[in-house]
Coordinates of C-alpha atoms in Angstrom, one line a residue:
M1 CA -1.0 -0.6 32.5
T2 CA -2.2 2.9 33.3
D3 CA -5.4 4.4 31.9
S4 CA -3.4 6.9 29.9
R5 CA -1.3 4.1 28.4
A6 CA -4.4 2.1 27.5
Q7 CA -6.2 5.1 26.0
G8 CA -3.0 6.1 24.2
L9 CA -2.5 2.7 22.6
E10 CA -6.2 2.6 21.6
V11 CA -6.0 6.0 19.9
F12 CA -2.6 5.3 18.3
R13 CA -3.8 1.9 16.9
E14 CA -7.0 3.5 15.5
M15 CA -5.1 6.3 13.8
M16 CA -2.0 4.3 12.7
P17 CA -3.2 0.7 12.2
G18 CA -0.6 -2.0 12.2
L19 CA 2.3 0.1 13.7
I20 CA 1.9 -1.3 17.2
P21 CA 0.9 -5.0 17.2
D22 CA -1.9 -6.1 19.5
G23 CA -0.6 -7.3 22.8
V24 CA 2.3 -4.8 22.9
T25 CA 1.9 -2.5 25.9
S26 CA 5.3 -0.7 25.9
L27 CA 7.5 0.9 23.4
R28 CA 10.4 1.2 25.8
D29 CA 13.8 0.1 24.5
G30 CA 17.3 0.0 25.9
G31 CA 18.7 2.7 23.7
V32 CA 19.2 6.4 24.2
A33 CA 16.0 8.1 25.6
G34 CA 14.4 4.6 25.6
E35 CA 11.3 5.8 27.4
L36 CA 10.3 8.4 24.7
G37 CA 7.9 6.1 22.9
D38 CA 6.0 5.3 26.1
L39 CA 5.9 9.0 27.1
T40 CA 4.5 9.8 23.6
I41 CA 1.8 7.2 23.9
D42 CA 0.9 8.3 27.5
H43 CA 0.9 12.0 27.0
V44 CA 0.3 12.8 23.3
F45 CA -2.1 10.0 22.4
G46 CA -3.4 9.1 25.9
A47 CA -3.9 12.6 27.4
L48 CA -4.0 15.1 24.5
W49 CA -5.8 13.3 21.6
T50 CA -8.5 12.1 24.1
R51 CA -9.3 15.5 25.6
P52 CA -12.8 16.9 25.1
G53 CA -13.3 20.1 23.2
L54 CA -11.9 19.2 19.8
D55 CA -12.7 16.2 17.6
R56 CA -9.9 14.2 15.9
R57 CA -10.4 16.1 12.6
S58 CA -9.8 19.4 14.3
R59 CA -6.8 18.1 16.2
S60 CA -5.4 16.9 12.9
L61 CA -5.7 20.4 11.5
V62 CA -3.8 21.8 14.5
T63 CA -1.2 19.1 14.4
L64 CA -0.5 19.5 10.7
G65 CA -0.1 23.3 11.1
A66 CA 2.4 22.8 14.0
L67 CA 4.4 20.1 12.3
I68 CA 4.6 22.1 9.1
A69 CA 5.9 25.1 11.0
L70 CA 8.4 23.0 12.7
R71 CA 9.4 21.2 9.5
A72 CA 8.9 18.0 11.3
T73 CA 9.1 15.8 8.2
E74 CA 9.2 12.4 9.9
E75 CA 6.1 13.2 11.9
L76 CA 4.3 14.7 8.9
R77 CA 4.9 11.3 7.1
Y78 CA 2.5 9.8 9.7
H79 CA 0.2 12.7 10.3
F80 CA -0.8 13.4 6.6
P81 CA -2.4 9.9 6.4
I82 CA -3.8 10.3 9.9
A83 CA -5.5 13.5 8.9
L84 CA -7.2 11.8 6.0
R85 CA -8.3 9.0 8.3
N86 CA -9.6 11.6 10.7
G87 CA -11.9 13.1 8.1
L88 CA -9.9 15.8 6.3
T89 CA -10.1 15.8 2.5
Q90 CA -7.1 16.0 0.2
E91 CA -8.3 19.5 -0.7
E92 CA -8.2 20.5 3.0
V93 CA -4.7 19.1 3.4
D94 CA -3.7 21.2 0.4
E95 CA -5.2 24.3 2.0
V96 CA -3.4 23.6 5.3
I97 CA -0.1 23.6 3.4
Y98 CA -1.0 26.8 1.5
H99 CA -2.2 28.6 4.6
S100 CA 0.9 27.6 6.5
A101 CA 3.0 29.3 3.9
G102 CA 1.7 32.6 5.1
Y103 CA 2.6 32.0 8.7
A104 CA 5.4 29.5 8.7
G105 CA 7.0 30.5 5.4
Y106 CA 7.2 29.2 1.9
P107 CA 10.2 26.9 2.6
A108 CA 8.3 25.2 5.4
A109 CA 5.2 24.8 3.2
A110 CA 7.4 23.5 0.3
T111 CA 8.9 20.9 2.6
A112 CA 5.5 19.8 3.8
R113 CA 4.3 19.6 0.1
G114 CA 7.2 17.3 -0.7
V115 CA 6.4 15.0 2.2
A116 CA 2.6 15.0 1.3
R117 CA 3.4 14.1 -2.3
E118 CA 5.5 11.2 -1.1
V119 CA 3.0 9.7 1.3
L120 CA -0.4 10.7 -0.2
S121 CA 0.2 10.3 -3.9
P122 CA -1.2 7.2 -5.5
S123 CA 1.4 4.6 -6.2

């Protein structure tokens, strides 16, 4: 296992507990683009989230802004809870959505609000 894979798995497991069981070292499957999971672990979580210069809280702010602008609803389902685990408050998440409306548009912010309400609202 490469260093970036090991670091990526560690970061991923810390931010999204339980999604990758202990002992699993590859997300590769036999389907279309079957290496995408491994590339994500190696690059996004192993290389980008571990860089110096920004703490995880700051990276979560940047990530939420980008995902809101892209209307990446599936990724937002994971990253809203990650942002709270990384130290953002609910009020700060709200403010990211509000602020994004001015730059990414109200439809993108409304889409993000819908996802946040699904995944962050108490059951």
